[in-house]
Short mmCIF file of C-alpha atoms in Angstrom, two decimals:
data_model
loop_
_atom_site.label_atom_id
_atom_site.label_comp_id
_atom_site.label_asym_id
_atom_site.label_seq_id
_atom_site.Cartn_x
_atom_site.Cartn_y
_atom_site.Cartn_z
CA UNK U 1 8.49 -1.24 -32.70
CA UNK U 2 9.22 -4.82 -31.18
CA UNK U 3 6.82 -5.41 -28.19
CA UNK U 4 7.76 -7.75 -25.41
CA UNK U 5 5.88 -8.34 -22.11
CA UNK U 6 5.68 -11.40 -20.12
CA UNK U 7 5.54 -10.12 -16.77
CA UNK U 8 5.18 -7.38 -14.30
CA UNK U 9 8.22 -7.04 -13.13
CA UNK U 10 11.24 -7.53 -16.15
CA UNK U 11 13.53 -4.53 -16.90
CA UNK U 12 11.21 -1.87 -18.44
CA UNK U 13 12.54 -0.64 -21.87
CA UNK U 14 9.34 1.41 -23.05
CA UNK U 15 5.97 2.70 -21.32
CA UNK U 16 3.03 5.05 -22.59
CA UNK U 17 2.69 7.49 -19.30
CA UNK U 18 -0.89 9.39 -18.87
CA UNK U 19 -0.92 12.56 -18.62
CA UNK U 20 -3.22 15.17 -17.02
CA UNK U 21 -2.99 18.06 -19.49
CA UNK U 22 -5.99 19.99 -20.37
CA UNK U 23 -8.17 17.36 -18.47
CA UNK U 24 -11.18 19.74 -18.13
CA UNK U 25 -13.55 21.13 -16.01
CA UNK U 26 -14.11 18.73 -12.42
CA UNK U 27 -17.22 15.87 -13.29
CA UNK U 28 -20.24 16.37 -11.54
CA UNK U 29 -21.41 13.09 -10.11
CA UNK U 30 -23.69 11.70 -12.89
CA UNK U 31 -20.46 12.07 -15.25
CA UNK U 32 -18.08 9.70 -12.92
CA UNK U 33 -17.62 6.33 -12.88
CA UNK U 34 -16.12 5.27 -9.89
CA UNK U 35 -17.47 5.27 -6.34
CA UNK U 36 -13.88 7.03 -5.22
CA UNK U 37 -14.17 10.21 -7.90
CA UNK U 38 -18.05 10.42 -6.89
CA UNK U 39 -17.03 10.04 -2.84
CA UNK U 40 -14.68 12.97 -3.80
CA UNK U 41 -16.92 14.85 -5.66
CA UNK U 42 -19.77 15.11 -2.97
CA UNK U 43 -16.82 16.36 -0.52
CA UNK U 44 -15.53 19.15 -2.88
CA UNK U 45 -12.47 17.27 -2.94
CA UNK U 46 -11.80 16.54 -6.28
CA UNK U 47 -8.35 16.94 -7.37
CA UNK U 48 -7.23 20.05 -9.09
CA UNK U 49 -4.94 19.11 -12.79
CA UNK U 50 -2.17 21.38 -11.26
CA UNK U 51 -1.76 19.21 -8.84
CA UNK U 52 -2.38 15.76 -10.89
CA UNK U 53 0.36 17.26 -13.70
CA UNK U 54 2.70 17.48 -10.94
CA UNK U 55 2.33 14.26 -9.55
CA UNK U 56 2.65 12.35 -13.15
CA UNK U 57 5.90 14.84 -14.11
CA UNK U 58 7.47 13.47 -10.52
CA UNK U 59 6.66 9.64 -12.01
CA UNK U 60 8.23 10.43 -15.64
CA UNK U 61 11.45 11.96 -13.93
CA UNK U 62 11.88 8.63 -11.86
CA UNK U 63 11.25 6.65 -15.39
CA UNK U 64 13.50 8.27 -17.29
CA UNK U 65 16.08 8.45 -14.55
CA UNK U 66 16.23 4.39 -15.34
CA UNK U 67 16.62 5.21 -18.83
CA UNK U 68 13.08 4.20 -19.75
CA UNK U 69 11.67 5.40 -22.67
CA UNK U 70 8.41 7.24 -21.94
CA UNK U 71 6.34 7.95 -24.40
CA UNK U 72 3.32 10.06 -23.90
CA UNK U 73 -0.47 10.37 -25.72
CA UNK U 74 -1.37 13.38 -27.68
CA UNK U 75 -3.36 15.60 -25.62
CA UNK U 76 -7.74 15.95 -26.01
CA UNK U 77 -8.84 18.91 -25.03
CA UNK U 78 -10.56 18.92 -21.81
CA UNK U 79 -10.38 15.02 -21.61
CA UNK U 80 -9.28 12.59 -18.94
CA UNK U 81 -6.11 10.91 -20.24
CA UNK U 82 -4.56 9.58 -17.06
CA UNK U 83 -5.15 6.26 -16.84
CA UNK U 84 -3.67 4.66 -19.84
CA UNK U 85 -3.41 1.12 -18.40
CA UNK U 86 -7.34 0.78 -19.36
CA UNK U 87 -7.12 1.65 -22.78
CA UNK U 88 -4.88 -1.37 -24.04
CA UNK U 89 -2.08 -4.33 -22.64
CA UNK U 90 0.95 -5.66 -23.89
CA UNK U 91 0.99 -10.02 -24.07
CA UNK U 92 4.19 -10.89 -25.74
CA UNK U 93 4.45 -9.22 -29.10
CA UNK U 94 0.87 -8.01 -29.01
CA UNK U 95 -1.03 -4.77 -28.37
CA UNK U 96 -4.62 -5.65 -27.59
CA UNK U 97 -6.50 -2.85 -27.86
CA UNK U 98 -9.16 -2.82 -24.78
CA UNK U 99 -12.78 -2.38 -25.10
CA UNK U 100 -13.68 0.65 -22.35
CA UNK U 101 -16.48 2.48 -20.94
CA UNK U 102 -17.87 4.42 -24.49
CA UNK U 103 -17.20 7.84 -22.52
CA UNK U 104 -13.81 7.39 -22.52
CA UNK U 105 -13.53 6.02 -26.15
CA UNK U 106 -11.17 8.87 -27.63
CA UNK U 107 -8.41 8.37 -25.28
CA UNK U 108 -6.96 4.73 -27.56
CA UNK U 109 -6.84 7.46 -30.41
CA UNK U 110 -4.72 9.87 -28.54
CA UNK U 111 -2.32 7.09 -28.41
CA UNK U 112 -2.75 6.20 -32.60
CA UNK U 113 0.44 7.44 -33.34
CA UNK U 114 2.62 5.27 -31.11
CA UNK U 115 0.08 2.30 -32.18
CA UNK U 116 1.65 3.03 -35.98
CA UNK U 117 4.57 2.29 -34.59
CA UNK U 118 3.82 -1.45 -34.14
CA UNK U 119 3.10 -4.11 -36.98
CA UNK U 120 -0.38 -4.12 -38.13
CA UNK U 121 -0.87 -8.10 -37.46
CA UNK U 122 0.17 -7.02 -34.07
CA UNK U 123 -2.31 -4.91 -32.93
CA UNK U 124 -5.84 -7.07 -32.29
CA UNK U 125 -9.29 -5.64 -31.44
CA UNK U 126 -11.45 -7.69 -29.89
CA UNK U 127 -15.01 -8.51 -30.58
CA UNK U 128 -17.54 -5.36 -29.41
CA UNK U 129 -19.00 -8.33 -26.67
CA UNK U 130 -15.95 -8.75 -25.18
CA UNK U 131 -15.07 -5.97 -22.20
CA UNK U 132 -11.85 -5.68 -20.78
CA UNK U 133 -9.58 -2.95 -19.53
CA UNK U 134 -6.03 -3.20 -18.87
CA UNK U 135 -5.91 -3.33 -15.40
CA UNK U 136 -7.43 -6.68 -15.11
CA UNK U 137 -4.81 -8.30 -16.87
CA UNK U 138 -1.35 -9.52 -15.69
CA UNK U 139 0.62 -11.91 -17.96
CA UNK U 140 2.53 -13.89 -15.57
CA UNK U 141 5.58 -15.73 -16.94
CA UNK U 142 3.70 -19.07 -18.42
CA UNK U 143 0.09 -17.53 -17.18
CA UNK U 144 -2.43 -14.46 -17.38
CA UNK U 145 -3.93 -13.37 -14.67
CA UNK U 146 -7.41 -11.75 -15.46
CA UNK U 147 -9.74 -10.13 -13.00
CA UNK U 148 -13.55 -10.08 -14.21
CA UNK U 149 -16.90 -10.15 -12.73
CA UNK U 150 -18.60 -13.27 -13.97
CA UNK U 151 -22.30 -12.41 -11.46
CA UNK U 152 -25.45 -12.33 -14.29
CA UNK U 153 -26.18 -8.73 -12.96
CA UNK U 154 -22.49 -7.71 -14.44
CA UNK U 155 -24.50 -5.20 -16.67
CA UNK U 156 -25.65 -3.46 -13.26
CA UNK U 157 -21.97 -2.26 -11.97
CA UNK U 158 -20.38 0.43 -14.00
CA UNK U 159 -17.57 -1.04 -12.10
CA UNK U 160 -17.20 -4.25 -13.49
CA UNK U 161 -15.00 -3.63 -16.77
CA UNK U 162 -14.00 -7.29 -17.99
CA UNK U 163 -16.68 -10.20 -18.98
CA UNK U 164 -16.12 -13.85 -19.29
CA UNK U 165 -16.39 -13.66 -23.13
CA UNK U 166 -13.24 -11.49 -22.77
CA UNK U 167 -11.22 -14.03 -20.64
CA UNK U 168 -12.23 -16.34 -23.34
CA UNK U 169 -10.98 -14.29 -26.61
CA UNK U 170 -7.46 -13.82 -24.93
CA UNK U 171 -7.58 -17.74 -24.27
CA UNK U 172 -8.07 -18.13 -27.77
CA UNK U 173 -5.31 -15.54 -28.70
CA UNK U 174 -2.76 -17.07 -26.63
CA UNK U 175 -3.15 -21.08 -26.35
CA UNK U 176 0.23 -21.37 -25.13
CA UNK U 177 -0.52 -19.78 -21.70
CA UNK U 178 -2.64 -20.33 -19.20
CA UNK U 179 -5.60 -18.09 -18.27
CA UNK U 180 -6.59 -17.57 -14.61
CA UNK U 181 -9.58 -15.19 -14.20
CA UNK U 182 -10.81 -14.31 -10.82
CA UNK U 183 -14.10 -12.96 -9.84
CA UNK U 184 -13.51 -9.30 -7.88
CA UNK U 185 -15.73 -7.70 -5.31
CA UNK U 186 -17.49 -4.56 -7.22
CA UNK U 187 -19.65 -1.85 -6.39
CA UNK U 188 -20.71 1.40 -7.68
CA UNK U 189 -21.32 3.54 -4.35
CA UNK U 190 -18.63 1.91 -2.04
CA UNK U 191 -14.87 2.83 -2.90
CA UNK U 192 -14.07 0.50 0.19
CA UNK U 193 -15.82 -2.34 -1.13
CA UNK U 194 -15.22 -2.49 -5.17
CA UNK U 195 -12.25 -3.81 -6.47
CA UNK U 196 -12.31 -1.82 -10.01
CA UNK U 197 -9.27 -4.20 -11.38
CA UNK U 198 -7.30 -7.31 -10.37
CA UNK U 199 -4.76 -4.64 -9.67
CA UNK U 200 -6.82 -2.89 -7.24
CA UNK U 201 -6.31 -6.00 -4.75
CA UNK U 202 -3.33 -7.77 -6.34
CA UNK U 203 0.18 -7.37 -8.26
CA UNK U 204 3.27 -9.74 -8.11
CA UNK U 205 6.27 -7.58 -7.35
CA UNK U 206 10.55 -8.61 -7.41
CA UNK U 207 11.18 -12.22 -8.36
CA UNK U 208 8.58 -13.53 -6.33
CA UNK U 209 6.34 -11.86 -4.33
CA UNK U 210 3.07 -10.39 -4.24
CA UNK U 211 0.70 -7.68 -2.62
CA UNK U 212 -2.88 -9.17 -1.97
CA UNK U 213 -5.59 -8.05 -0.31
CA UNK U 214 -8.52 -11.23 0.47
CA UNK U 215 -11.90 -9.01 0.09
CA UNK U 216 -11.09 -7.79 -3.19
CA UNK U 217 -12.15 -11.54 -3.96
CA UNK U 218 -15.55 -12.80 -4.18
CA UNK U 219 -14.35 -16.74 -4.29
CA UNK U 220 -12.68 -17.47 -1.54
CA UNK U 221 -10.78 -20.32 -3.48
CA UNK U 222 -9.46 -17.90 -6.19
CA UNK U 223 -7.85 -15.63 -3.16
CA UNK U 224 -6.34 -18.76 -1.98
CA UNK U 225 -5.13 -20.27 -5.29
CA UNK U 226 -2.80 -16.91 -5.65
CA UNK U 227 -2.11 -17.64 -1.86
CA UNK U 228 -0.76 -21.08 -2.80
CA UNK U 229 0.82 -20.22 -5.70
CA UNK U 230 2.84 -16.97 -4.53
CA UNK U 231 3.53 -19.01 -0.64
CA UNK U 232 2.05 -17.29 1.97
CA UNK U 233 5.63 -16.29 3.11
CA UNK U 234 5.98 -14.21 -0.16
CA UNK U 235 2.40 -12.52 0.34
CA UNK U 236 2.28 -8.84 2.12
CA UNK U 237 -1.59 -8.69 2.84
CA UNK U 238 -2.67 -5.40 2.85
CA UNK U 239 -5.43 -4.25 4.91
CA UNK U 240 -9.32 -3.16 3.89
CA UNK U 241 -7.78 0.65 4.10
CA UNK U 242 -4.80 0.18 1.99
CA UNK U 243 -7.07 -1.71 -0.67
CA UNK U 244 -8.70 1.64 -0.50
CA UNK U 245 -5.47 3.83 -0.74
CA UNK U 246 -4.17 1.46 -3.63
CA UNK U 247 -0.98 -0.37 -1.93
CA UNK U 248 -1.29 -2.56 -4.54
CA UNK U 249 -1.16 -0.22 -7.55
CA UNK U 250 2.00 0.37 -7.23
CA UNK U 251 4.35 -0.05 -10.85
CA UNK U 252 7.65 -1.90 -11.06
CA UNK U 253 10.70 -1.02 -12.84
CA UNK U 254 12.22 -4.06 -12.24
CA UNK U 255 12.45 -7.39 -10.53
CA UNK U 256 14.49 -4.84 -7.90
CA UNK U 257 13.21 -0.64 -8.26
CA UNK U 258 9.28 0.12 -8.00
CA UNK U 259 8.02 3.11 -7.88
CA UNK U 260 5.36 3.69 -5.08
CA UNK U 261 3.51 6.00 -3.37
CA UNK U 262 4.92 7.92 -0.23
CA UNK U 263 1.97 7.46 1.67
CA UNK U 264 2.67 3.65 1.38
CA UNK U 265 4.91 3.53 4.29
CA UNK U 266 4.17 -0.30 5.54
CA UNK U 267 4.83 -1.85 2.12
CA UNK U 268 7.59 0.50 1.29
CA UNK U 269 9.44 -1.10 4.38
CA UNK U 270 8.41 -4.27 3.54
CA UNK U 271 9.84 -3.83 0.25
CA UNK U 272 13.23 -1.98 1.35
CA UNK U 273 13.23 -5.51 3.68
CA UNK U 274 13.21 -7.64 0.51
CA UNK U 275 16.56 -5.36 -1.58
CA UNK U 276 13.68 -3.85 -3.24
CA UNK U 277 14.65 -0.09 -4.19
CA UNK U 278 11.57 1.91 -3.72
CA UNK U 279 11.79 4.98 -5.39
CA UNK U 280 8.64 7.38 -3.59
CA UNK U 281 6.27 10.20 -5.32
CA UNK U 282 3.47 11.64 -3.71
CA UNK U 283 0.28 10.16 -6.03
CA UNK U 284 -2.21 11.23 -3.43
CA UNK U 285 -4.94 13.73 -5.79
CA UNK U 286 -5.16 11.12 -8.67
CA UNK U 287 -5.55 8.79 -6.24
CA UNK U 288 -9.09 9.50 -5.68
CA UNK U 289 -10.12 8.40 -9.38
CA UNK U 290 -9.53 4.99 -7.96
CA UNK U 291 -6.11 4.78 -9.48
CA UNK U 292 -2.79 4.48 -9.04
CA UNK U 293 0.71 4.15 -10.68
CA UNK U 294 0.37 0.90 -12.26
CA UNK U 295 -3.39 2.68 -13.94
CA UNK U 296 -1.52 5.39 -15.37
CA UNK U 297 1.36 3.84 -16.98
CA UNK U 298 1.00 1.23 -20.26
CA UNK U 299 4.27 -1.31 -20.32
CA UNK U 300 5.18 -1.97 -23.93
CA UNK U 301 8.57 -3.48 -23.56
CA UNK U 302 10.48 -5.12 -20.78
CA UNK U 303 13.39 -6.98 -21.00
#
């Protein structure tokens, strides 16, 4: 298999999809590790993996409806496998396998036999030192965005998931691009205050747009270098309670079909304004693990 990403939003050829099969009994709150799943917890609202199996099935149809190829991981008994976007990325021709939380170490070997697929000189693990998750990085054309938390109590949020020495390993993997990192807003208690990846406060969408939300930002000059980069005209800011909901998780299919969430119904016109096709599923239960469409699905070749 050939690999090629470069952006968000080319013509999707390939993508590993999550899946919520045999996910196991509900975590009790010393098990989670995100303020959302714990906020959910206490309230008994936890999502059931009927429900969560739906929601991903209604996401694959959509997929394959654009003649995707969706490819799936093999399933762990009584293991969270949703979120696939944390476990690895796609720059260029290269799979860089993501170090994650230990708990959830099994899930990159779920995915083991679509990772023999691929070159072995293609597939790079990083040092043990160097945390990262897939949902803080964006390759962007002639850049990568990277969200991180670079405070010196980074070893005190469960929520912060990619360090500086990370940033600095993919700089060193890929000299030809240029690395933007920005610091994000994290906390372990507060769903309404942690930004658990860059993509939980910002993703470019079409051919040259983006969704951003400010407080997901602790620099204020990093929120408005992607300001000045994307023109304000081109930004939709979402609000504090979208952050929360995800607006910005959503996944694109294209420079002109996303998929997004039918709750989403201020961006959704704001897209349809743009010739965006938005093709809706209801992603409402796994939304409270604190992820969205763009955390379940794993790019691994766009056009």
């Amino acid at each position: 298999m050939k690999l090629n990403i470069t952006n968000e939003t080319s013509r999707l050829k390939s993508v590993i999809l999550g899946t919520a099969n045999d996910i196991g009994p509900k975590p009790t709150l010393e098990e989670a590790y995100d303020p959302k799943s714990m906020e959910h917890i206490k309230a008994g609202t936890y999502p059931d993996e009927v429900d969560m199996v739906q929601e991903i099935e209604a996401v694959e149809e959509i997929l394959k409806k654009y003649e995707v190829k969706v490819l799936r991981p093999k399933i762990i008994h009584e293991y969270n496998q949703i979120f696939t976007r944390d476990i690895g990325f796609v720059i260029e021709d290269k799979f860089i396998c993501a170090n994650i939380l230990p708990e959830r170490k099994l899930e990159i070997d779920a995915i083991q036999h679509i990772l023999d697929q691929i070159d072995d000189d293609k597939v790079i693990e990083l040092p043990d030192n160097c945390h990262i998750e897939g949902g803080d990085v964006m390759p962007h054309r002639d850049y990568i965005f990277i969200g991180t938390y670079r405070n010196d109590d980074y070893s005190n949020f469960i929520t912060a998931r990619t360090n500086p020495r990370a940033v600095g390993e993919i700089e060193k993997l890929f000299p030809n691009k240029t690395i933007k990192s920005f610091s994000l807003r994290k906390s372990n208690t507060d769903a309404k205050a942690n930004a658990l990846h860059l993509d939980c406060c910002f993703q470019p969408v079409g051919s040259k747009y983006a969704i951003l939300h400010k407080n997901g930002f602790l620099e204020d000059s990093e929120y408005q270098w992607l300001v000045d980069f994307f023109g304000k005209e081109n930004i939709f800011e979402i609000t504090a309670e979208e952050m929360y909901d995800m607006n910005s998780n959503i996944f694109s299919i294209s420079e002109n079909v996303v998929i997004s969430d039918a709750h989403f119904t201020r961006l959704n016109t704001w897209l349809k304004s743009l010739g965006i096709t938005v093709e809706t599923v209801k992603y409402r239960e796994i939304a409270k693990q604190e992820g969205l469409l763009r955390c379940s699905t794993l790019p691994l070749i766009r056009a």
